[in-house]
PDB file of N, CA and C in Angstrom:
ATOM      1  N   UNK A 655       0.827  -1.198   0.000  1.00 56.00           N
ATOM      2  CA  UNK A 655       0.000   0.000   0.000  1.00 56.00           C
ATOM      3  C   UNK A 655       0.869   1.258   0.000  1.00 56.00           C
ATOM      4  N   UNK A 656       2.160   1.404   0.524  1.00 77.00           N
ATOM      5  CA  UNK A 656       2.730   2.462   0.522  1.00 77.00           C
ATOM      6  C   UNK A 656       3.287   2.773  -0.872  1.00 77.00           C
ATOM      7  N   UNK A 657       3.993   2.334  -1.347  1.00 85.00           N
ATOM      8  CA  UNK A 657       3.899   2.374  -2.723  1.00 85.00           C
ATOM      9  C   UNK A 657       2.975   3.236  -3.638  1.00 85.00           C
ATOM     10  N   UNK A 658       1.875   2.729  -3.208  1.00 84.00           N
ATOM     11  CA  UNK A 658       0.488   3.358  -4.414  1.00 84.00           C
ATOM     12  C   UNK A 658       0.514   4.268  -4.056  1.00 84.00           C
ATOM     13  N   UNK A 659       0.177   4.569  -2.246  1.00 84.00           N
ATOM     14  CA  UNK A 659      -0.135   5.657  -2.059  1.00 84.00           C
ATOM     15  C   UNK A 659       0.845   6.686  -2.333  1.00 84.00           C
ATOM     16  N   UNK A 660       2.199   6.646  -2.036  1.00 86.00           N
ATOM     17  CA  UNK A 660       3.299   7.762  -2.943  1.00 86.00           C
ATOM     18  C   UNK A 660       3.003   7.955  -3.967  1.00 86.00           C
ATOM     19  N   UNK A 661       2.855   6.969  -5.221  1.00 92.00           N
ATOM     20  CA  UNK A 661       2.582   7.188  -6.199  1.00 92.00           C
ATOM     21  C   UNK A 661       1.051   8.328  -6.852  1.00 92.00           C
ATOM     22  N   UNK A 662       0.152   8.081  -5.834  1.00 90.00           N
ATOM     23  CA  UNK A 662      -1.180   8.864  -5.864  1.00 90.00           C
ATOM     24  C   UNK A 662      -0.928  10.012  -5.052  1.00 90.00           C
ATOM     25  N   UNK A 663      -0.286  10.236  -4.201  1.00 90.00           N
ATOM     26  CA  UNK A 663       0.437  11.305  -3.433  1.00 90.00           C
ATOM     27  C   UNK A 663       1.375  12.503  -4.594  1.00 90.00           C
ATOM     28  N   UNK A 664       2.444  11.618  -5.136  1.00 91.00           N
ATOM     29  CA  UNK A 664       3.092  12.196  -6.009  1.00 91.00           C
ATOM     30  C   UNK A 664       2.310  13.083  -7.386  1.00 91.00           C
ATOM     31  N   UNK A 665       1.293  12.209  -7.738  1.00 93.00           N
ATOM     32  CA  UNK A 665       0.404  12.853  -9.145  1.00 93.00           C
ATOM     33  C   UNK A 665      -0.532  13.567  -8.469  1.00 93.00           C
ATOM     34  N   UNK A 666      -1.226  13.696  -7.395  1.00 91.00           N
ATOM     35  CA  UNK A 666      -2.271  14.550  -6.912  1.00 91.00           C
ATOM     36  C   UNK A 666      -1.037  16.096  -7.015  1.00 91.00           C
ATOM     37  N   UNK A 667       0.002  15.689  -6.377  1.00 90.00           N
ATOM     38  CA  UNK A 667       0.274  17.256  -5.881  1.00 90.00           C
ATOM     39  C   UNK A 667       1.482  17.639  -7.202  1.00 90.00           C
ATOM     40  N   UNK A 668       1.424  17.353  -8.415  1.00 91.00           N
ATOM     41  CA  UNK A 668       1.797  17.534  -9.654  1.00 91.00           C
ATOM     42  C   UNK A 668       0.728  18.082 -10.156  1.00 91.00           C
ATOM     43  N   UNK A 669      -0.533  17.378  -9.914  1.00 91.00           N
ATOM     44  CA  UNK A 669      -1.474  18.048 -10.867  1.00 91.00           C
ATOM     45  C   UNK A 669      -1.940  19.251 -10.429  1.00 91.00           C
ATOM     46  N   UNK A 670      -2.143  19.306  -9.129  1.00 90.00           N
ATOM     47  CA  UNK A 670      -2.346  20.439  -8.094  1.00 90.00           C
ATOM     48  C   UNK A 670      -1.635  21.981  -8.626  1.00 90.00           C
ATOM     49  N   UNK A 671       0.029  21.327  -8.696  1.00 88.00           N
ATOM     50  CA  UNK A 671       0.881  22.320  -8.667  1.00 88.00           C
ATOM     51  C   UNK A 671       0.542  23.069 -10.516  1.00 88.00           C
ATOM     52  N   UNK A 672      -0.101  21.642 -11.138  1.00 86.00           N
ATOM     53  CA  UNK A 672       0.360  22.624 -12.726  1.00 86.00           C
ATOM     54  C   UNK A 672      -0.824  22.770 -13.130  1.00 86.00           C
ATOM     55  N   UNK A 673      -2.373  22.671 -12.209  1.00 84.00           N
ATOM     56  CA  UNK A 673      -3.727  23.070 -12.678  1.00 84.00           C
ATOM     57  C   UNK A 673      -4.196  24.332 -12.135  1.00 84.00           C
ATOM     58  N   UNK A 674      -4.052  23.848 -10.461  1.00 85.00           N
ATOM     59  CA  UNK A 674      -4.502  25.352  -9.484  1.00 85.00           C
ATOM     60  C   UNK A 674      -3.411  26.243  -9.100  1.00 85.00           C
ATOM     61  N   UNK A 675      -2.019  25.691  -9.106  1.00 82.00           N
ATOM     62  CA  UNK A 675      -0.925  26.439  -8.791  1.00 82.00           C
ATOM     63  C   UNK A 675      -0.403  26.819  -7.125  1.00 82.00           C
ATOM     64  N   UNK A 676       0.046  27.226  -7.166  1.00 78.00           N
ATOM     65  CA  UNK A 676       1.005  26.979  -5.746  1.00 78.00           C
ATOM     66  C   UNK A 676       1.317  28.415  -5.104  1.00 78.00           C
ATOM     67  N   UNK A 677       0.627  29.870  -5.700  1.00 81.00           N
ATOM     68  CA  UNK A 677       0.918  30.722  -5.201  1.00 81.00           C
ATOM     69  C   UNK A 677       0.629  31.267  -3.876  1.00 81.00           C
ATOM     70  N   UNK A 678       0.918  32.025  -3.130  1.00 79.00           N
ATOM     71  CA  UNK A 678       0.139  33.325  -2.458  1.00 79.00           C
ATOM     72  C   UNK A 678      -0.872  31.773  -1.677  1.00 79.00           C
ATOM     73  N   UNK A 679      -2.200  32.508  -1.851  1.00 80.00           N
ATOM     74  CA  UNK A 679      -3.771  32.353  -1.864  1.00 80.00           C
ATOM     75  C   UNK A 679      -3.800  30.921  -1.761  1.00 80.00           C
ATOM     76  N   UNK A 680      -2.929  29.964  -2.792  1.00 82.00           N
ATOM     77  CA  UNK A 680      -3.640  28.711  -3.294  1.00 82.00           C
ATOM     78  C   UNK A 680      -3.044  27.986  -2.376  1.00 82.00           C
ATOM     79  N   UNK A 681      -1.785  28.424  -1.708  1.00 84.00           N
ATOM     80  CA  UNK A 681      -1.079  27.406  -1.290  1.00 84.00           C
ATOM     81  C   UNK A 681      -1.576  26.484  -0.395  1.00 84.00           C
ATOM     82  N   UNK A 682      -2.674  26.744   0.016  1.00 84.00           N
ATOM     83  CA  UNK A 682      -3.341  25.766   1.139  1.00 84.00           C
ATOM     84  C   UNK A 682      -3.852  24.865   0.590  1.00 84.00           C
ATOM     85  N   UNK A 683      -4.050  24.520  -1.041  1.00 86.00           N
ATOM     86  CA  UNK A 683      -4.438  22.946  -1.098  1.00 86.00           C
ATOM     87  C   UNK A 683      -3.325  22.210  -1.456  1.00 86.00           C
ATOM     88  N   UNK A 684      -1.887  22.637  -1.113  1.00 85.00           N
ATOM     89  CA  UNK A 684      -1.036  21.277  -1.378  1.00 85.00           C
ATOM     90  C   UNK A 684      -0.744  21.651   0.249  1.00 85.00           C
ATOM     91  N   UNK A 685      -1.177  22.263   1.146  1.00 87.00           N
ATOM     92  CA  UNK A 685      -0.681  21.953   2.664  1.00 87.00           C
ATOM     93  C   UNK A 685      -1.755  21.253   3.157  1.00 87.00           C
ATOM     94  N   UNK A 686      -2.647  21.185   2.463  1.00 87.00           N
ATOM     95  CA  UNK A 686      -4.032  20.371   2.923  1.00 87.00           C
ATOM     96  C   UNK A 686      -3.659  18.848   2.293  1.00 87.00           C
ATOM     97  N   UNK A 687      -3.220  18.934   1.205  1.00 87.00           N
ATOM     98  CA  UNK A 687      -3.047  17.616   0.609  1.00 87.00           C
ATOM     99  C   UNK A 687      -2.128  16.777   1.217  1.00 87.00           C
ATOM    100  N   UNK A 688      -0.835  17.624   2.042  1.00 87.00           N
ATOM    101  CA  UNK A 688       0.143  17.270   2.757  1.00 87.00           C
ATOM    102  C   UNK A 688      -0.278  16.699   3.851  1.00 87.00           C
ATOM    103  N   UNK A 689      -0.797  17.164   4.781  1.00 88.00           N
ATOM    104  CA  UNK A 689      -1.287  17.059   6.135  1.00 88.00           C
ATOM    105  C   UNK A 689      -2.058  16.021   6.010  1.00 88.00           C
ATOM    106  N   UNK A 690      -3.028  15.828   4.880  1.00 86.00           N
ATOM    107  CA  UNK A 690      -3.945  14.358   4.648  1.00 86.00           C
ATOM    108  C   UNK A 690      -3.257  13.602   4.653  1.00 86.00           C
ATOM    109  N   UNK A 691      -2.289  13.320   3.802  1.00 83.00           N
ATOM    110  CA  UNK A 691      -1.655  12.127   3.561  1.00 83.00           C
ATOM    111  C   UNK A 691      -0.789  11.679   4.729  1.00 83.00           C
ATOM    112  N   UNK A 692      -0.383  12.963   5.135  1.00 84.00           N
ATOM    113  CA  UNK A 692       0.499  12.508   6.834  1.00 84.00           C
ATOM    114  C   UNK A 692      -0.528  11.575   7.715  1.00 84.00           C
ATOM    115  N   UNK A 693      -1.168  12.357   7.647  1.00 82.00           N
ATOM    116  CA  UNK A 693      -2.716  11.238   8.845  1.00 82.00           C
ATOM    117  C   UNK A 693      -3.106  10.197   8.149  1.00 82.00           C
ATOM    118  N   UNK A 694      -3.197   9.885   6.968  1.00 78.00           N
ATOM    119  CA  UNK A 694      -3.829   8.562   6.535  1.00 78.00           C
ATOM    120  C   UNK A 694      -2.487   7.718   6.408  1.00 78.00           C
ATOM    121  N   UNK A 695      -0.993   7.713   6.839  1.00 73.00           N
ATOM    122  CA  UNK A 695       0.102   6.906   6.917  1.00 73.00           C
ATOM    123  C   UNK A 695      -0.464   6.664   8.322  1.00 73.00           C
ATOM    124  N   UNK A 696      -0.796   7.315   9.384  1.00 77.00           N
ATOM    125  CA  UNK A 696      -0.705   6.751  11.068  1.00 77.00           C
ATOM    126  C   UNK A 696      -2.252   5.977  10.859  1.00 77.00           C
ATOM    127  N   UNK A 697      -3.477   5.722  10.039  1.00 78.00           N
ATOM    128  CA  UNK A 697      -3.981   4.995  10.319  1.00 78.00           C
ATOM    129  C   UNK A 697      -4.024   3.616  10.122  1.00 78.00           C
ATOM    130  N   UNK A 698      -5.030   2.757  10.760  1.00 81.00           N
ATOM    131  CA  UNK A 698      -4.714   1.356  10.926  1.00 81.00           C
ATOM    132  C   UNK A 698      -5.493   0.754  10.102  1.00 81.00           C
ATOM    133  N   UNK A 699      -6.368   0.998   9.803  1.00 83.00           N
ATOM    134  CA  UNK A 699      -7.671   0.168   8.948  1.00 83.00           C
ATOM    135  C   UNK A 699      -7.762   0.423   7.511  1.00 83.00           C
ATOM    136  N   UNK A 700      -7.652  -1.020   6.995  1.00 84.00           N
ATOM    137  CA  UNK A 700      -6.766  -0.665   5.367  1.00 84.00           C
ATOM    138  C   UNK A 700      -8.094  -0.131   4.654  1.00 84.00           C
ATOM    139  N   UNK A 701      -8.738  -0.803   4.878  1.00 88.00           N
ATOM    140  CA  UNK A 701     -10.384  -0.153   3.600  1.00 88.00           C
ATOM    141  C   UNK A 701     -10.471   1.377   3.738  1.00 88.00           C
ATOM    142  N   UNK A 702     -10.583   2.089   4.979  1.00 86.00           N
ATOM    143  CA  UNK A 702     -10.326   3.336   5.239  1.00 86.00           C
ATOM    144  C   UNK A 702      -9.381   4.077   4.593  1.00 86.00           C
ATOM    145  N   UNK A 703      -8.140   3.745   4.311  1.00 84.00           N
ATOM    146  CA  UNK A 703      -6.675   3.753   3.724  1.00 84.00           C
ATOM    147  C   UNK A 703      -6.770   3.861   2.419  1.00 84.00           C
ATOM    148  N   UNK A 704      -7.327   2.272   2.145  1.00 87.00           N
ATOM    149  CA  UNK A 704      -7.555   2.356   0.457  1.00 87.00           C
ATOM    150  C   UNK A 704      -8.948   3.657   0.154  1.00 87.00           C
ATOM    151  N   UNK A 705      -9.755   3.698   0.899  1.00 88.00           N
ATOM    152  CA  UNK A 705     -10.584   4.933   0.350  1.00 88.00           C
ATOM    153  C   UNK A 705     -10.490   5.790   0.315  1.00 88.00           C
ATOM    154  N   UNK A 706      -9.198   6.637   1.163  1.00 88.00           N
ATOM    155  CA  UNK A 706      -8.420   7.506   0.871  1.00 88.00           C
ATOM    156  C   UNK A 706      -8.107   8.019  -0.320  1.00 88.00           C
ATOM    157  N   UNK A 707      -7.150   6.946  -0.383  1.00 89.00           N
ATOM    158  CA  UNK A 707      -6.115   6.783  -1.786  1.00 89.00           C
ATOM    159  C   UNK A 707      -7.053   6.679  -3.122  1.00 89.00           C
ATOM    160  N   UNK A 708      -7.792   5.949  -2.586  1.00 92.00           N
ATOM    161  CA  UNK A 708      -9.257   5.989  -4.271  1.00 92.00           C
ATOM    162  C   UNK A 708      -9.654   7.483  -4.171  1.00 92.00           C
ATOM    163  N   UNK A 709      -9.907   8.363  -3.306  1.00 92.00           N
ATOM    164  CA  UNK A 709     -10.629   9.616  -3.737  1.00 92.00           C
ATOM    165  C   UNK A 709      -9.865  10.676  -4.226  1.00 92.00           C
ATOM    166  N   UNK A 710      -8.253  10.579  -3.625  1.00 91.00           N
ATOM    167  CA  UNK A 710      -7.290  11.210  -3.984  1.00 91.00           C
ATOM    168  C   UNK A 710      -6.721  10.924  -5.262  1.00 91.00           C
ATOM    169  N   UNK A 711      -6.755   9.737  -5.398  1.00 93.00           N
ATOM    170  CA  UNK A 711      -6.814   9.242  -7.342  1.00 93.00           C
ATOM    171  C   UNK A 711      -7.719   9.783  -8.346  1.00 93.00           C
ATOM    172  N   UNK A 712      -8.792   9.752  -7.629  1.00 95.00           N
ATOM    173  CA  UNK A 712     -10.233   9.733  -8.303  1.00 95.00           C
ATOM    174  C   UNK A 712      -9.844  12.130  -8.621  1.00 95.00           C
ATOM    175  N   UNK A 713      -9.638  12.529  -7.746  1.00 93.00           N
ATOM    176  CA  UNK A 713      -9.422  14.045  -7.639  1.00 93.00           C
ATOM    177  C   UNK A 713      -8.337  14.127  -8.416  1.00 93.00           C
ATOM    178  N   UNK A 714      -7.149  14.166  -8.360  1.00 94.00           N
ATOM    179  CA  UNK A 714      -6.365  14.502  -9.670  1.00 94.00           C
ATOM    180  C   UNK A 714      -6.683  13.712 -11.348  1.00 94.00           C
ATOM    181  N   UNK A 715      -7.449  12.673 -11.245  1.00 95.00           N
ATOM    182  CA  UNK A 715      -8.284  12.466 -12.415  1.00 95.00           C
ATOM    183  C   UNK A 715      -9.280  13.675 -13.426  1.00 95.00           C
ATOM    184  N   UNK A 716      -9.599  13.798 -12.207  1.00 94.00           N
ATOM    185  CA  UNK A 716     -10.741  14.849 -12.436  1.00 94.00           C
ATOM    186  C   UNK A 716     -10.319  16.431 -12.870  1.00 94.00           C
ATOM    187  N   UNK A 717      -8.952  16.708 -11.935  1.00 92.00           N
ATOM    188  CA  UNK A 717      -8.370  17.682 -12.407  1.00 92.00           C
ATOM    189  C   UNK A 717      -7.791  17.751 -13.449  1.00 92.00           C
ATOM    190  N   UNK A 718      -7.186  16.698 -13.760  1.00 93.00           N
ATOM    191  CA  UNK A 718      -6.454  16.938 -15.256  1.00 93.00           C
ATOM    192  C   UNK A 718      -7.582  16.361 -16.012  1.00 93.00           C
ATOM    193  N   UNK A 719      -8.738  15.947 -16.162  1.00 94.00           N
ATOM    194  CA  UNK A 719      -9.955  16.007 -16.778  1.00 94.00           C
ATOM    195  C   UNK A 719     -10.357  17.230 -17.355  1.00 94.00           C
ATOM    196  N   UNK A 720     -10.755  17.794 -16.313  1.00 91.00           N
ATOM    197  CA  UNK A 720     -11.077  19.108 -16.412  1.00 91.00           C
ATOM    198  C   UNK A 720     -10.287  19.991 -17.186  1.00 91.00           C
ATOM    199  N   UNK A 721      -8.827  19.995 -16.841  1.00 88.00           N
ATOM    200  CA  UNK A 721      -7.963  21.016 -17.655  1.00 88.00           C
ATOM    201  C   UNK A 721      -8.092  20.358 -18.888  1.00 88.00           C
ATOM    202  N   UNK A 722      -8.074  19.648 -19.151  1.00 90.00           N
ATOM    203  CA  UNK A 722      -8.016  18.768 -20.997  1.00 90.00           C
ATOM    204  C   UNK A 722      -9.540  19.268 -21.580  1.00 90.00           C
ATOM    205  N   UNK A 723     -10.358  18.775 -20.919  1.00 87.00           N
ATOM    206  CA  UNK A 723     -12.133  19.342 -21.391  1.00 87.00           C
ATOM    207  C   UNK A 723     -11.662  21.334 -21.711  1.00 87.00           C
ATOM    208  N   UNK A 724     -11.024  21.691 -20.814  1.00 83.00           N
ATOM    209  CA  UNK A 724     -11.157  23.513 -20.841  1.00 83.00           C
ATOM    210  C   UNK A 724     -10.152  23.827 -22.044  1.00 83.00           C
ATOM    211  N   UNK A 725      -9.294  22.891 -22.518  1.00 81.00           N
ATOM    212  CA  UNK A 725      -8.274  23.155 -23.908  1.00 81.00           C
ATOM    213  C   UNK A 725      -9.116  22.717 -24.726  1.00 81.00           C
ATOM    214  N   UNK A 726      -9.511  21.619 -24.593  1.00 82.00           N
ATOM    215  CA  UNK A 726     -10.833  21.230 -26.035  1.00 82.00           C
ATOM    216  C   UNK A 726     -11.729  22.129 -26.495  1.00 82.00           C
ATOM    217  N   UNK A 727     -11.927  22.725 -25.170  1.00 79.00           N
ATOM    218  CA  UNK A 727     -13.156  23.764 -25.315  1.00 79.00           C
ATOM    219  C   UNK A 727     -12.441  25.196 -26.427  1.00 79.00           C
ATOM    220  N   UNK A 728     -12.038  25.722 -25.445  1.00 76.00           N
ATOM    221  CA  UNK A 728     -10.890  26.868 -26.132  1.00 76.00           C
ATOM    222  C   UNK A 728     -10.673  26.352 -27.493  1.00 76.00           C
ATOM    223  N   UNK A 729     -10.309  25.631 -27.990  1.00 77.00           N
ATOM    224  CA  UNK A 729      -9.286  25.185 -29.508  1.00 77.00           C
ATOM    225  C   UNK A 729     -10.597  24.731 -30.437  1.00 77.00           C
ATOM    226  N   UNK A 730     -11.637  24.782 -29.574  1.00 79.00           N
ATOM    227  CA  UNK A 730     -12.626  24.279 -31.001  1.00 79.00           C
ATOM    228  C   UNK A 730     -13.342  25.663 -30.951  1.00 79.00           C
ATOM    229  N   UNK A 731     -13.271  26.553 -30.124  1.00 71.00           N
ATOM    230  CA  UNK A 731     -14.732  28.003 -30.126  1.00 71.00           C
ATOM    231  C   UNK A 731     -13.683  28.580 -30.622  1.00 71.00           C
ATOM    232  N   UNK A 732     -14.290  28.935 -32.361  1.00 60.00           N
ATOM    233  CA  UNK A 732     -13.430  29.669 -33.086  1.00 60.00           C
ATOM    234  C   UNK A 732     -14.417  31.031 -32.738  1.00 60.00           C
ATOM    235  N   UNK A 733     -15.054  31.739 -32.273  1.00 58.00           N
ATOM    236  CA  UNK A 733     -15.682  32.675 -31.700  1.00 58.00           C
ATOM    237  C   UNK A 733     -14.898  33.759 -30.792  1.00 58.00           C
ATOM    238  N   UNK A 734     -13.439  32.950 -30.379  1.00 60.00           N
ATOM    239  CA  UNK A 734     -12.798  33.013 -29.147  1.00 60.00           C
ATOM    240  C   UNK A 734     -11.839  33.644 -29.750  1.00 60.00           C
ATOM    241  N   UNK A 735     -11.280  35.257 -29.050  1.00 67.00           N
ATOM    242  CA  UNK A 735      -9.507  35.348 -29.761  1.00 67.00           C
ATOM    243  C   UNK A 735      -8.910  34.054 -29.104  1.00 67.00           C
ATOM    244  N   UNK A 736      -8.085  33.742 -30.178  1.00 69.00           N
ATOM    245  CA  UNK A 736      -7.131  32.825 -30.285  1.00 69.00           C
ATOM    246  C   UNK A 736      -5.626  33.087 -29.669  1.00 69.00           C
ATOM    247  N   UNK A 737      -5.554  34.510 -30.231  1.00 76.00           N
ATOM    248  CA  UNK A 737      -4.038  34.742 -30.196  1.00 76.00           C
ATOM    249  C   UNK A 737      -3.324  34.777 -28.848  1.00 76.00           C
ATOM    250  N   UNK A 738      -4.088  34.628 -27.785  1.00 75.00           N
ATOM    251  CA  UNK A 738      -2.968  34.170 -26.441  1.00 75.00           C
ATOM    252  C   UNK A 738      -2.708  33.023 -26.553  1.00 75.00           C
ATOM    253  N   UNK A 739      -4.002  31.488 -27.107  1.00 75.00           N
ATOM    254  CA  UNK A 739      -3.566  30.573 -27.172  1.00 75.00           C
ATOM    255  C   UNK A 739      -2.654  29.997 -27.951  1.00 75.00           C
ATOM    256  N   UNK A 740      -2.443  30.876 -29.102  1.00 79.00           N
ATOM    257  CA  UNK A 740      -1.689  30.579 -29.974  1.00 79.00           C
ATOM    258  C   UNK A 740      -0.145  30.691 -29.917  1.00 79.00           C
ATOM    259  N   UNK A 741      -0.350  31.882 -29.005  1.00 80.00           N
ATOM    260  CA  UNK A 741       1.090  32.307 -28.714  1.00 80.00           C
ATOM    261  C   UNK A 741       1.804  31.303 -27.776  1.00 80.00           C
ATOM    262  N   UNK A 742       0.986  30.815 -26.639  1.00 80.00           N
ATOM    263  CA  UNK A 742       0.831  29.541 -26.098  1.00 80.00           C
ATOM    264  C   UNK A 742       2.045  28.784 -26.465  1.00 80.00           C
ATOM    265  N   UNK A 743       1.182  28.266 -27.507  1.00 82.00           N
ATOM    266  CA  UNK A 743       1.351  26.839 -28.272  1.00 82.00           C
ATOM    267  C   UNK A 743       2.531  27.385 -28.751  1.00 82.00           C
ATOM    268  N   UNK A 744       2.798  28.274 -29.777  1.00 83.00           N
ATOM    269  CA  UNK A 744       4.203  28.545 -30.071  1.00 83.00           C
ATOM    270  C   UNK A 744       5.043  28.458 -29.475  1.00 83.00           C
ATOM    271  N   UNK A 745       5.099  29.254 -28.262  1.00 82.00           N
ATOM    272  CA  UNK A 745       6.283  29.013 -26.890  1.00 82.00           C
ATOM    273  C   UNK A 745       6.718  27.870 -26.638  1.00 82.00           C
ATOM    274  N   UNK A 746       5.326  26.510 -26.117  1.00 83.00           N
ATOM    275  CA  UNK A 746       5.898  25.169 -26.138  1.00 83.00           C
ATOM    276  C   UNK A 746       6.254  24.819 -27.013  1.00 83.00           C
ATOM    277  N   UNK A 747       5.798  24.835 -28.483  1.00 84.00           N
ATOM    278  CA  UNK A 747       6.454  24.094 -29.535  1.00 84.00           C
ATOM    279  C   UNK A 747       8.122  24.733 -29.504  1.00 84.00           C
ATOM    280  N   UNK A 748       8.319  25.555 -29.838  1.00 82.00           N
ATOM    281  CA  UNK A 748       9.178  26.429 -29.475  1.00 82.00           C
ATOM    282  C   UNK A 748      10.220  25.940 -28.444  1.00 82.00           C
ATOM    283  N   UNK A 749      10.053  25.596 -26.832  1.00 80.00           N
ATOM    284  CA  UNK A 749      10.701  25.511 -25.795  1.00 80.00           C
ATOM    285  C   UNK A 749      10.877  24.212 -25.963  1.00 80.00           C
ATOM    286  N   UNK A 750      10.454  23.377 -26.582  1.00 83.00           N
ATOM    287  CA  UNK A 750      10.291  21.789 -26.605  1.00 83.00           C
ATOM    288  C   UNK A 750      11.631  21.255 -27.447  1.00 83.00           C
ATOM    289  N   UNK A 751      11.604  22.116 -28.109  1.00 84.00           N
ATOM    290  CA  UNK A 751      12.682  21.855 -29.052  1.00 84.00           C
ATOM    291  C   UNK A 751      14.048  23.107 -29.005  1.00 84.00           C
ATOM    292  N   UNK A 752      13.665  23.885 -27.867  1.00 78.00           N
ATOM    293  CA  UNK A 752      15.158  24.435 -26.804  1.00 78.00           C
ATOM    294  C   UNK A 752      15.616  25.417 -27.802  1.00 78.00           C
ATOM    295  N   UNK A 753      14.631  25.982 -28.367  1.00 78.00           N
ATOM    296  CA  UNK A 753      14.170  27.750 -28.802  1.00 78.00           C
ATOM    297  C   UNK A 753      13.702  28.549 -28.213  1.00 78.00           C
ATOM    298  N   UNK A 754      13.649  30.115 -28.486  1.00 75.00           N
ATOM    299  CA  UNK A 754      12.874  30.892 -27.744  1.00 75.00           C
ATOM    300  C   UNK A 754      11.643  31.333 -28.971  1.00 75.00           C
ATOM    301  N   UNK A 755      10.866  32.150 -28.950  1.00 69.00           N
ATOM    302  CA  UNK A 755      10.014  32.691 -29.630  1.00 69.00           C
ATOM    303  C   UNK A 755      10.974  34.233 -30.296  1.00 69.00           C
ATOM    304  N   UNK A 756      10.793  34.358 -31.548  1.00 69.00           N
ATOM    305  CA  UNK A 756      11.074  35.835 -31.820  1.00 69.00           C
ATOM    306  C   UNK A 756      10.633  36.674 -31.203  1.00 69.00           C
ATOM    307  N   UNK A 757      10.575  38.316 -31.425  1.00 68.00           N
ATOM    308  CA  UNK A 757      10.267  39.104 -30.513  1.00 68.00           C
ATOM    309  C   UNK A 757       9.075  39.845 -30.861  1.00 68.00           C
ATOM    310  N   UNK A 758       8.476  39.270 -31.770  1.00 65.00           N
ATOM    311  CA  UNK A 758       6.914  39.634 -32.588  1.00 65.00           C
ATOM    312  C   UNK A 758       6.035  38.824 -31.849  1.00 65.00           C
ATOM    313  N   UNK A 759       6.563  37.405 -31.098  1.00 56.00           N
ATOM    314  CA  UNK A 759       5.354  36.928 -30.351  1.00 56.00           C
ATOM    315  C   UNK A 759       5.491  36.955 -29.192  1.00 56.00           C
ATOM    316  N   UNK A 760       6.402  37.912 -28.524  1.00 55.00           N
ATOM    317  CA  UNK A 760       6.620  38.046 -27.265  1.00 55.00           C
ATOM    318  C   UNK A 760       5.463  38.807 -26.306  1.00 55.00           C
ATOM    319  N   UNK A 761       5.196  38.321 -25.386  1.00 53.00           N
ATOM    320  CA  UNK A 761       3.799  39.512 -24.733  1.00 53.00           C
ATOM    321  C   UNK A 761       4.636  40.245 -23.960  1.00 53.00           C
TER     322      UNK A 761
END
């Protein structure tokens, strides 16, 4: 069980950090996420344990759900300026391959 649960520990507070972010304000749901997981290592009763670990699975599912549904959304409503997302996408394509952007798509 320890195992998984690092492993569901580790992707909850990845997704945390690159959906809701880690600033200022937010920082209390990876000290909340912290503090959970500290208390569900000292308990004793595994079904309790494992239902933990299922809802905390089940929640960064959902979060990176969600962020994927809100890019689908964006990239198909041609209604929508584009050009932040676009600029976006340039940057990563761009940074992925260990370029910068010229200085025409710089914000």
């Amino acid at each position: 069980m320890g195992l998984e649960s690092l492993r569901v520990y580790r992707n909850l507070l990845k997704a945390v950090k690159k959906h809701i972010g880690t600033q200022g304000t937010k920082k209390h749901f990876t000290d909340y996420i912290t503090q959970e997981f500290r208390n569900t290592s000292s308990l004793t009763d595994p079904k309790l344990i494992k239902h933990k670990i299922n809802l905390a699975s089940n929640y960064t599912y959902m979060l990176n759900s969600i962020h994927h549904h809100q890019n689908l959304l964006f990239s198909y409503n041609i209604a929508v300026d584009r050009s932040e997302e676009m600029t976006r996408t340039l940057r990563k394509s761009a940074g992925s391959v260990g370029l910068q952007l010229p200085e025409v798509y710089r914000a």
